[in-house]
Every structure is written in C-alpha cells, then in structure tokens.
Amino acid sequence: MHFRLDAGKQDFHRTDMDGVATFRARIARADETAITEAAAILRAGGLVGMPTETVYGLAGLATSDAAVAKIYAVKGRPTFNPLIAHFDSLAAAAREARLDATAERLADAFWPGPLTLVAPVAGDCRISLLARAGLDTLALRVPGSATARALIAAAGAPLAAPSANRSGAVSPTRAEHVAADLGDRIGLILDAGPCVWGVESTVVACLAEGPRLLRPGAISRERIEAALGGPIAEAAPGQTPAAPGALASHYAPNALLRLNAAQAPQGAVVLDFGGRIGASGRGLRLDLSPAGDLSEAAANLFAHLRALDAARPALIVVAPIPDRGLGAAINDRLRRAAAPRPAQGGAGA
Ligand code: TXA
Ligand code: MG
C-alpha cells in the first residue's frame, strides 16, 4: 500500500479517497542536507513536518494556494480556520501585513519566539487567500527555532504551518508524533528533538480596536502585559476578531478527560501535576512535573496525553494545574481536550 518517496521527488503512487497523496514519512535529523531536501520539496509545492519551539508544524508555501489546499486536506482541517504564516525575520513579516506600534513593540519583545500577531494585510500581500480563510487579516510569526528559520530561508518564501496533527487531535511535540498522525500523508519530517515549549504560540490581534489576546500560549499573559505596560483585553466569544480555531473540542485524545481531579477512580489513568493525585489509583500515572514546574509541565503536556491515551483507557483524570503563567495555556488546552466532541470534525487545529 505504501511507497517510499525518493528524496525531493513529489510524484506519488496513489491517492486515498480524499485525494491526499499516500507516503511513508521518513524522519530525518534536521541537519543542512535534510533542510535543503525539505526546502526542495516545499518549493515543488509539497509539504514537510517542521520542528518549531512550540509544537511541530505541517509546513507548505504560504504563497501557494495549491500547497495551502494540501495542508487543509492532509490535516482534515476546515478551510474557514486560517493558518499562521511563518517568516524568518521581522522585516519579511512586515512586508505582508501592517504592523502598528503595539505589534512592533510585541515583535521586538518576543520575536523570534512563540508569539503570533494578527494584523491587517498589506495592500500587496502575497500570502494565499486560502491560508487567510478569506480574511483581510493575517496571522504572522517568526519562530524561535533556528531549524524553522533556516527552512523558511531555504524555501525562499514564508511557510504556512498549522500544528502537524489531524485536525482536532492532540498536538505533536516530537517528530514521532507527526509520523504517527500524518506519516502516511507526507514524505519527510525534520527532527530537531522534543519542542522546548510544548504548547502553541500565544496569539495576539493588533487591529484598530487595540490589542486582544486571542489564544493563550507559550508567552504568558503576564509577559505580554509587561511588554505592553498595561492589561490586555481578551476577545470575548463571538466577538471579532476571534481566533476561529480557538473554540470547541480540540487537542482531544480518544479517552474522556476529567479535569481538576483529586483522586483516580478504578480503571482510570492519571495525568498528575506535582504529585497531587499521587499513587491513589492503581493504573498508569504520568506526572507533568513532579516538582510542580509549569514550564516542564507544558513541555510534557501533549507527549504525556499521547502516552496515556495509547494505553486505551476509558478515562484520563487530570490534577488541578495553577492558572498563572504557562498554566493558563495548559488549562486552555486541557479544557478543550475535555470539551464535548462533535460527531465529526469541528474547527480543530
Ligand atoms: O505555535 C504555533 O502557533 C504552531 C506552530 C506550528 O507555529 N502553530 C499553530 O497553528 O498552532 P494552528 O493552525 O494550529 O493555530 C493557529 C491559530 C488558530 O486558532 C487560528 O484560528 C488562528 O491562529 N488564526 C490564524 N489566522 C487568524 C486570523 N487572521 N485571525 C484570527 N485568528 C487567526
Ligand atoms: Mg493546532
């Protein structure tokens, strides 16, 4: 059924029912040779697994409608949920969108790094309308990962890159996670080891009505507010601009989740934090951070969820996580992982 893709070639041997090409992904250490090979695939309109400091991305040319259409198809992502364009420098990003003084201040403080800015598109913006889901705003980020920036530079164009998981499922923080989710749909995954942050970038809109926090993420609200010199408003549900992918069921494992648990009922597995639940249950237990460190917990979150889910439990109980700093992003992901699931699809990213 599966065929190995020759390096750099984008021909494939069959397509499945969605018209998505069938591959068997190769995981390659992200050295210069592999980055050059990945850039050739991208320039030919193909997709690759790209490491970033937050989660692994499914990358394609952001300037190509055809490449972006493949991204939506490979992830099974609804096309009304726009993608982030990744740049190798602030100067490159500033060519495609109008960054106001607030956006520039945040970019200066956090780029390269795990912050995404949403800004009005420039008049001559080259980013695919499909990547923007038809909006006249654009999500932009300059990743902190040197591998990601080297890949963007070698591709010679900004890269659209949602998290490299099936839409609505748990995000990938290791190359193996990408292979497990999308390995039959892409040819090459660059491996730069486990992601240092482990949760996605913080999304901040900088539009006419002032800055709005659209998605909590690796840069905590406290750090954003310190850079702005004051509090930041949140986008209320239903209010524009909302992050179209920031609602509903998302990041969902197969098992059901129960949050803020004090102990483990019979048969449940445990996602612990700081030993709160401890060895009360007899089943599998993974601790996000035995020492109660929120950075360590964020870095372990998706890998631990995947490992617990692999044991095929009916229920994962999760210890309470403090809501400060990175805890806000962790709790956001857990709440959506625990949300009632649509029968199919959803707006997952
Ligand atoms: O850390 C990250 O941001 C990762 C890595 C790979 O860079 N990417 C990521 O992409 O999380 P994705 O597609 O899973 O999430 C992008 C989020 C979605 O919630 C989407 O709705 C929102 O950004 N977004 C994109 N364009 C937008 C726009 N113009 N206005 C509002 N929200 C937007
Ligand atoms: Mg996602």
Tab-separated table of C-alpha atoms and ligand atoms in Angstrom:
chain	number	residue	atom	x	y	z
A	1	MET	CA	0.000	0.000	0.000
A	2	HIS	CA	2.743	2.460	0.928
A	3	PHE	CA	5.691	3.561	-1.141
A	4	ARG	CA	8.839	5.292	-0.069
A	5	LEU	CA	9.193	8.740	-1.596
A	6	ASP	CA	12.500	9.401	-3.309
A	7	ALA	CA	14.334	12.381	-1.875
A	8	GLY	CA	12.938	15.618	-3.204
A	9	LYS	CA	10.539	13.982	-5.649
A	10	GLN	CA	6.934	14.938	-5.340
A	11	ASP	CA	5.418	12.257	-7.530
A	12	PHE	CA	3.404	9.722	-5.619
A	13	HIS	CA	1.901	6.403	-6.433
A	14	ARG	CA	-1.670	6.524	-5.323
A	15	THR	CA	-4.128	8.785	-3.570
A	16	ASP	CA	-6.656	7.870	-0.924
A	17	MET	CA	-10.332	8.742	-1.050
A	18	ASP	CA	-9.768	12.396	-0.043
A	19	GLY	CA	-7.345	12.817	-2.938
A	20	VAL	CA	-4.475	13.094	-0.434
A	21	ALA	CA	-1.179	11.591	-1.578
A	22	THR	CA	-0.039	8.462	0.216
A	23	PHE	CA	3.504	8.387	1.537
A	24	ARG	CA	5.568	6.759	4.187
A	25	ALA	CA	7.280	9.589	6.021
A	26	ARG	CA	10.992	9.497	6.664
A	27	ILE	CA	12.195	11.199	9.848
A	28	ALA	CA	15.498	12.981	9.186
A	29	ARG	CA	17.715	14.738	11.695
A	30	ALA	CA	17.414	18.430	10.816
A	31	ASP	CA	20.946	18.992	9.503
A	32	GLU	CA	21.860	21.124	6.489
A	33	THR	CA	21.336	18.297	3.996
A	34	ALA	CA	17.879	17.469	5.326
A	35	ILE	CA	16.879	21.141	5.417
A	36	THR	CA	17.974	21.535	1.787
A	37	GLU	CA	15.955	18.461	0.823
A	38	ALA	CA	12.904	19.722	2.728
A	39	ALA	CA	13.177	23.141	1.045
A	40	ALA	CA	13.205	21.455	-2.381
A	41	ILE	CA	10.001	19.574	-1.503
A	42	LEU	CA	8.415	22.851	-0.360
A	43	ARG	CA	9.469	24.748	-3.481
A	44	ALA	CA	7.921	21.964	-5.579
A	45	GLY	CA	4.611	22.542	-3.777
A	46	GLY	CA	4.878	19.666	-1.282
A	47	LEU	CA	4.532	19.547	2.496
A	48	VAL	CA	7.034	18.649	5.235
A	49	GLY	CA	6.977	18.225	9.009
A	50	MET	CA	8.744	21.256	10.516
A	51	PRO	CA	10.039	21.484	14.080
A	52	THR	CA	9.374	24.710	15.957
A	53	GLU	CA	9.990	25.681	19.572
A	54	THR	CA	6.258	25.270	20.365
A	55	VAL	CA	4.911	22.228	18.505
A	56	TYR	CA	5.773	20.546	15.195
A	57	GLY	CA	4.149	22.212	12.178
A	58	LEU	CA	2.847	20.887	8.859
A	59	ALA	CA	4.608	23.305	6.516
A	60	GLY	CA	3.861	24.360	2.945
A	61	LEU	CA	4.457	27.522	0.904
A	62	ALA	CA	2.171	30.224	2.336
A	63	THR	CA	2.187	31.970	-1.035
A	64	SER	CA	0.766	28.959	-2.899
A	65	ASP	CA	-2.976	28.215	-2.932
A	66	ALA	CA	-2.202	24.661	-4.068
A	67	ALA	CA	0.223	23.965	-1.203
A	68	VAL	CA	-2.164	25.506	1.321
A	69	ALA	CA	-5.055	23.427	-0.045
A	70	LYS	CA	-2.910	20.332	0.595
A	71	ILE	CA	-2.350	21.411	4.198
A	72	TYR	CA	-6.101	21.610	4.841
A	73	ALA	CA	-6.668	18.251	3.122
A	74	VAL	CA	-3.831	16.416	4.901
A	75	LYS	CA	-4.960	17.647	8.340
A	76	GLY	CA	-8.669	17.308	7.600
A	77	ARG	CA	-8.953	20.910	8.733
A	78	PRO	CA	-11.979	23.045	7.869
A	79	THR	CA	-10.948	25.772	5.426
A	80	PHE	CA	-12.658	28.514	7.447
A	81	ASN	CA	-9.904	28.177	10.079
A	82	PRO	CA	-6.965	30.293	8.850
A	83	LEU	CA	-3.270	29.382	9.092
A	84	ILE	CA	-0.252	31.180	10.563
A	85	ALA	CA	2.392	32.427	8.100
A	86	HIS	CA	5.913	31.805	9.429
A	87	PHE	CA	8.748	34.185	8.476
A	88	ASP	CA	12.499	34.155	9.000
A	89	SER	CA	12.641	37.820	10.060
A	90	LEU	CA	10.520	40.710	11.259
A	91	ALA	CA	11.396	42.594	8.052
A	92	ALA	CA	9.965	39.759	5.945
A	93	ALA	CA	6.784	39.670	8.052
A	94	ALA	CA	6.367	43.451	7.862
A	95	ARG	CA	6.196	43.228	4.047
A	96	GLU	CA	2.947	41.225	4.166
A	97	ALA	CA	0.982	42.992	6.916
A	98	ARG	CA	0.590	46.378	8.552
A	99	LEU	CA	2.168	46.144	11.985
A	100	ASP	CA	1.066	49.042	14.183
A	101	ALA	CA	3.126	50.427	17.078
A	102	THR	CA	1.742	47.826	19.507
A	103	ALA	CA	2.512	44.976	17.111
A	104	GLU	CA	6.043	46.288	16.611
A	105	ARG	CA	6.560	46.541	20.326
A	106	LEU	CA	5.449	42.928	20.841
A	107	ALA	CA	7.503	41.734	17.870
A	108	ASP	CA	10.584	43.495	19.284
A	109	ALA	CA	9.999	41.891	22.667
A	110	PHE	CA	9.220	38.322	21.572
A	111	TRP	CA	10.434	37.617	18.010
A	112	PRO	CA	11.974	35.315	17.151
A	113	GLY	CA	9.776	33.332	19.532
A	114	PRO	CA	6.402	31.787	20.368
A	115	LEU	CA	4.181	34.811	19.667
A	116	THR	CA	1.739	35.106	16.744
A	117	LEU	CA	0.463	38.537	15.749
A	118	VAL	CA	-2.757	39.067	13.790
A	119	ALA	CA	-2.581	42.268	11.729
A	120	PRO	CA	-4.306	43.808	8.687
A	121	VAL	CA	-2.855	42.528	5.420
A	122	ALA	CA	-0.660	44.826	3.358
A	123	GLY	CA	-2.111	46.011	0.046
A	124	ASP	CA	0.297	43.818	-1.904
A	125	CYS	CA	0.216	40.845	0.492
A	126	ARG	CA	1.418	37.673	-1.260
A	127	ILE	CA	0.002	35.217	1.294
A	128	SER	CA	-2.582	32.853	-0.192
A	129	LEU	CA	-6.179	33.963	0.381
A	130	LEU	CA	-6.932	30.347	1.272
A	131	ALA	CA	-4.323	30.441	4.062
A	132	ARG	CA	-6.109	33.515	5.416
A	133	ALA	CA	-9.508	31.815	5.048
A	134	GLY	CA	-10.559	34.831	3.020
A	135	LEU	CA	-9.929	37.286	5.888
A	136	ASP	CA	-8.281	40.676	5.385
A	137	THR	CA	-6.110	39.987	8.426
A	138	LEU	CA	-3.056	37.746	8.632
A	139	ALA	CA	-1.529	35.714	11.472
A	140	LEU	CA	2.269	36.062	11.446
A	141	ARG	CA	5.093	34.652	13.492
A	142	VAL	CA	8.903	34.482	13.404
A	143	PRO	CA	9.664	31.189	15.154
A	144	GLY	CA	12.411	30.918	17.747
A	145	SER	CA	13.546	27.575	16.325
A	146	ALA	CA	16.721	28.087	14.266
A	147	THR	CA	15.777	24.999	12.209
A	148	ALA	CA	12.410	26.518	11.300
A	149	ARG	CA	14.004	29.829	10.290
A	150	ALA	CA	16.674	28.033	8.232
A	151	LEU	CA	13.946	26.074	6.432
A	152	ILE	CA	11.956	29.241	5.664
A	153	ALA	CA	15.118	30.920	4.347
A	154	ALA	CA	15.995	27.890	2.189
A	155	ALA	CA	12.426	27.673	0.833
A	156	GLY	CA	12.692	31.341	-0.127
A	157	ALA	CA	9.140	32.147	0.999
A	158	PRO	CA	7.031	32.304	4.154
A	159	LEU	CA	5.598	28.968	5.271
A	160	ALA	CA	2.041	28.256	6.365
A	161	ALA	CA	2.230	25.768	9.228
A	162	PRO	CA	-0.562	24.606	11.484
A	163	SER	CA	0.275	22.046	14.143
A	164	ALA	CA	1.129	18.760	12.402
A	165	ASN	CA	-1.693	16.655	13.832
A	166	ARG	CA	-5.027	15.530	12.472
A	167	SER	CA	-7.495	18.356	12.975
A	168	GLY	CA	-8.924	18.340	16.484
A	169	ALA	CA	-6.420	15.827	17.890
A	170	VAL	CA	-3.501	16.162	20.325
A	171	SER	CA	-0.694	18.436	19.068
A	172	PRO	CA	2.740	16.931	18.229
A	173	THR	CA	5.828	17.842	20.247
A	174	ARG	CA	8.159	15.196	18.758
A	175	ALA	CA	8.892	14.069	15.207
A	176	GLU	CA	7.492	10.620	16.092
A	177	HIS	CA	4.133	12.188	16.973
A	178	VAL	CA	3.960	13.706	13.476
A	179	ALA	CA	4.824	10.344	11.933
A	180	ALA	CA	2.112	8.646	13.993
A	181	ASP	CA	-0.578	11.149	12.898
A	182	LEU	CA	0.371	12.133	9.352
A	183	GLY	CA	3.172	9.719	8.377
A	184	ASP	CA	1.109	8.244	5.549
A	185	ARG	CA	0.377	11.698	4.147
A	186	ILE	CA	3.782	13.433	3.972
A	187	GLY	CA	7.202	12.330	2.767
A	188	LEU	CA	9.663	13.997	5.149
A	189	ILE	CA	9.676	15.093	8.772
A	190	LEU	CA	12.616	17.147	10.043
A	191	ASP	CA	13.596	16.070	13.549
A	192	ALA	CA	15.024	18.686	15.914
A	193	GLY	CA	14.150	16.784	19.085
A	194	PRO	CA	11.343	17.499	21.569
A	195	CYS	CA	9.848	21.013	21.426
A	196	VAL	CA	11.132	23.213	24.240
A	197	TRP	CA	7.803	24.957	24.999
A	198	GLY	CA	5.309	22.201	24.237
A	199	VAL	CA	2.277	24.479	23.830
A	200	GLU	CA	1.452	26.617	20.807
A	201	SER	CA	2.306	30.272	20.357
A	202	THR	CA	0.267	32.972	22.060
A	203	VAL	CA	-1.980	34.711	19.506
A	204	VAL	CA	-2.458	38.480	19.880
A	205	ALA	CA	-4.534	40.564	17.449
A	206	CYS	CA	-3.243	44.095	16.830
A	207	LEU	CA	-6.141	45.687	14.960
A	208	ALA	CA	-7.913	49.071	15.096
A	209	GLU	CA	-9.688	48.392	18.413
A	210	GLY	CA	-6.372	47.757	20.212
A	211	PRO	CA	-4.556	44.569	21.233
A	212	ARG	CA	-6.610	41.463	22.074
A	213	LEU	CA	-5.426	38.125	23.423
A	214	LEU	CA	-6.948	35.535	21.068
A	215	ARG	CA	-5.225	32.354	22.258
A	216	PRO	CA	-3.226	31.795	25.446
A	217	GLY	CA	0.105	30.152	24.678
A	218	ALA	CA	3.793	29.880	25.401
A	219	ILE	CA	4.242	33.593	26.140
A	220	SER	CA	2.175	34.147	29.267
A	221	ARG	CA	-0.359	36.958	29.593
A	222	GLU	CA	1.860	38.364	32.367
A	223	ARG	CA	4.795	38.692	29.943
A	224	ILE	CA	2.611	40.258	27.223
A	225	GLU	CA	1.239	42.789	29.705
A	226	ALA	CA	4.712	43.628	30.995
A	227	ALA	CA	5.827	44.347	27.416
A	228	LEU	CA	2.705	46.456	26.741
A	229	GLY	CA	2.905	48.262	30.058
A	230	GLY	CA	-0.752	47.511	30.876
A	231	PRO	CA	-3.531	44.927	30.788
A	232	ILE	CA	-4.599	43.266	27.538
A	233	ALA	CA	-8.242	42.572	26.684
A	234	GLU	CA	-9.431	39.152	25.652
A	235	ALA	CA	-11.581	38.523	22.608
A	236	ALA	CA	-14.998	37.636	24.005
A	237	PRO	CA	-16.613	34.546	22.456
A	238	GLY	CA	-18.406	35.520	19.264
A	239	GLN	CA	-16.630	38.850	19.099
A	240	THR	CA	-14.443	39.686	16.122
A	241	PRO	CA	-11.636	39.141	15.827
A	242	ALA	CA	-11.847	35.703	17.309
A	243	ALA	CA	-9.264	33.010	16.613
A	244	PRO	CA	-11.564	30.763	14.570
A	245	GLY	CA	-9.721	27.696	15.847
A	246	ALA	CA	-9.796	28.680	19.495
A	247	LEU	CA	-13.170	27.240	20.435
A	248	ALA	CA	-14.900	23.896	20.912
A	249	SER	CA	-13.411	20.438	21.064
A	250	HIS	CA	-9.749	20.320	20.201
A	251	TYR	CA	-6.495	18.658	21.283
A	252	ALA	CA	-8.695	15.663	22.057
A	253	PRO	CA	-7.316	12.209	22.897
A	254	ASN	CA	-9.545	9.153	22.406
A	255	ALA	CA	-10.172	8.787	26.133
A	256	LEU	CA	-12.515	11.094	28.021
A	257	LEU	CA	-10.875	13.631	30.319
A	258	ARG	CA	-11.898	14.664	33.825
A	259	LEU	CA	-10.152	17.843	34.987
A	260	ASN	CA	-9.284	19.088	38.483
A	261	ALA	CA	-9.466	15.595	39.933
A	262	ALA	CA	-8.369	14.810	43.483
A	263	GLN	CA	-8.096	11.074	43.004
A	264	ALA	CA	-8.332	8.327	40.418
A	265	PRO	CA	-11.407	6.098	40.163
A	266	GLN	CA	-10.924	2.414	39.357
A	267	GLY	CA	-9.764	1.879	35.786
A	268	ALA	CA	-8.764	5.476	35.100
A	269	VAL	CA	-5.253	6.588	34.199
A	270	VAL	CA	-3.778	9.715	35.769
A	271	LEU	CA	-2.197	12.885	34.395
A	272	ASP	CA	-0.715	14.262	37.568
A	273	PHE	CA	0.954	17.552	38.476
A	274	GLY	CA	3.280	17.939	41.439
A	275	GLY	CA	2.220	14.563	42.830
A	276	ARG	CA	-1.267	15.906	43.764
A	277	ILE	CA	-3.088	12.710	42.925
A	278	GLY	CA	-0.115	10.524	43.740
A	279	ALA	CA	-0.354	6.765	43.741
A	280	SER	CA	-4.008	6.703	44.861
A	281	GLY	CA	-5.051	4.766	41.763
A	282	ARG	CA	-3.560	1.504	40.627
A	283	GLY	CA	-3.434	2.363	36.936
A	284	LEU	CA	-0.891	4.159	34.819
A	285	ARG	CA	0.158	7.588	36.144
A	286	LEU	CA	2.336	10.218	34.466
A	287	ASP	CA	3.298	13.427	36.261
A	288	LEU	CA	3.593	16.593	34.127
A	289	SER	CA	6.113	17.928	36.621
A	290	PRO	CA	6.779	16.159	39.928
A	291	ALA	CA	8.414	19.385	41.152
A	292	GLY	CA	5.357	21.455	40.175
A	293	ASP	CA	7.194	23.456	37.486
A	294	LEU	CA	4.808	24.901	34.860
A	295	SER	CA	7.418	25.119	32.059
A	296	GLU	CA	8.245	21.456	32.496
A	297	ALA	CA	4.520	20.660	32.618
A	298	ALA	CA	3.863	22.498	29.326
A	299	ALA	CA	6.759	20.719	27.624
A	300	ASN	CA	5.374	17.327	28.743
A	301	LEU	CA	1.657	18.014	28.216
A	302	PHE	CA	0.976	16.624	24.736
A	303	ALA	CA	3.519	13.771	24.941
A	304	HIS	CA	2.022	12.600	28.258
A	305	LEU	CA	-1.533	12.855	26.903
A	306	ARG	CA	-0.499	10.737	23.910
A	307	ALA	CA	1.281	8.170	26.083
A	308	LEU	CA	-1.696	7.809	28.444
A	309	ASP	CA	-4.127	7.593	25.525
A	310	ALA	CA	-2.024	4.842	23.939
A	311	ALA	CA	-2.994	2.597	26.874
A	312	ARG	CA	-6.595	2.920	25.580
A	313	PRO	CA	-8.167	3.919	28.897
A	314	ALA	CA	-11.821	4.994	29.082
A	315	LEU	CA	-10.931	7.950	31.303
A	316	ILE	CA	-7.912	10.164	31.972
A	317	VAL	CA	-8.162	12.107	35.230
A	318	VAL	CA	-6.097	15.285	35.435
A	319	ALA	CA	-4.796	17.008	38.562
A	320	PRO	CA	-5.513	20.725	39.098
A	321	ILE	CA	-2.962	22.995	37.401
A	322	PRO	CA	-2.401	26.547	38.723
A	323	ASP	CA	-3.792	29.108	36.262
A	324	ARG	CA	-0.858	31.548	36.389
A	325	GLY	CA	1.899	31.960	33.799
A	326	LEU	CA	2.112	28.992	31.422
A	327	GLY	CA	-0.625	27.302	33.466
A	328	ALA	CA	-3.219	29.405	31.584
A	329	ALA	CA	-2.182	27.848	28.241
A	330	ILE	CA	-2.040	24.349	29.761
A	331	ASN	CA	-5.534	24.735	31.252
A	332	ASP	CA	-6.865	26.156	27.971
A	333	ARG	CA	-5.636	23.067	26.079
A	334	LEU	CA	-6.960	20.703	28.764
A	335	ARG	CA	-10.404	22.364	28.823
A	336	ARG	CA	-10.739	21.936	25.093
A	337	ALA	CA	-9.388	18.388	25.206
A	338	ALA	CA	-12.160	17.685	27.745
A	339	ALA	CA	-14.910	19.530	25.833
A	340	PRO	CA	-17.850	17.596	24.386
A	341	ARG	CA	-16.818	16.347	20.980
A	342	PRO	CA	-18.671	16.912	17.766
A	343	ALA	CA	-19.675	13.737	15.963
A	344	GLN	CA	-17.189	14.673	13.274
A	345	GLY	CA	-14.593	17.319	12.549
A	346	GLY	CA	-15.042	20.591	14.420
A	347	ALA	CA	-12.900	23.645	13.924
A	348	GLY	CA	-9.877	21.911	15.371
A	349	ALA	CA	-6.370	22.961	14.577
B	1	TXA	O1	2.884	27.534	17.912
B	1	TXA	C1	2.132	27.626	16.944
B	1	TXA	O2	1.461	28.652	16.707
B	1	TXA	C2	2.064	26.440	15.983
B	1	TXA	C3	3.430	26.274	15.327
B	1	TXA	C4	3.460	25.170	14.308
B	1	TXA	O3	3.834	27.504	14.761
B	1	TXA	N1	1.032	26.622	15.004
B	1	TXA	C5	-0.286	26.565	15.323
B	1	TXA	O4	-1.114	26.714	14.236
B	1	TXA	O5	-0.699	26.393	16.448
B	1	TXA	P1	-2.658	26.352	14.269
B	1	TXA	O6	-3.104	26.456	12.862
B	1	TXA	O7	-2.845	25.055	14.953
B	1	TXA	O8	-3.307	27.536	15.077
B	1	TXA	C6	-3.413	28.845	14.512
B	1	TXA	C7	-4.424	29.659	15.276
B	1	TXA	C8	-5.831	29.142	15.066
B	1	TXA	O9	-6.533	29.226	16.305
B	1	TXA	C9	-6.386	30.114	14.034
B	1	TXA	O10	-7.793	30.206	14.096
B	1	TXA	C10	-5.709	31.410	14.453
B	1	TXA	O11	-4.396	31.012	14.791
B	1	TXA	N2	-5.648	32.374	13.349
B	1	TXA	C11	-4.976	32.275	12.182
B	1	TXA	N3	-5.204	33.358	11.397
B	1	TXA	C12	-6.029	34.181	12.086
B	1	TXA	C13	-6.625	35.458	11.815
B	1	TXA	N4	-6.419	36.108	10.679
B	1	TXA	N5	-7.418	35.986	12.785
B	1	TXA	C14	-7.626	35.347	13.938
B	1	TXA	N6	-7.092	34.149	14.252
B	1	TXA	C15	-6.313	33.559	13.335
B	2	MG	MG	-3.316	23.140	16.348
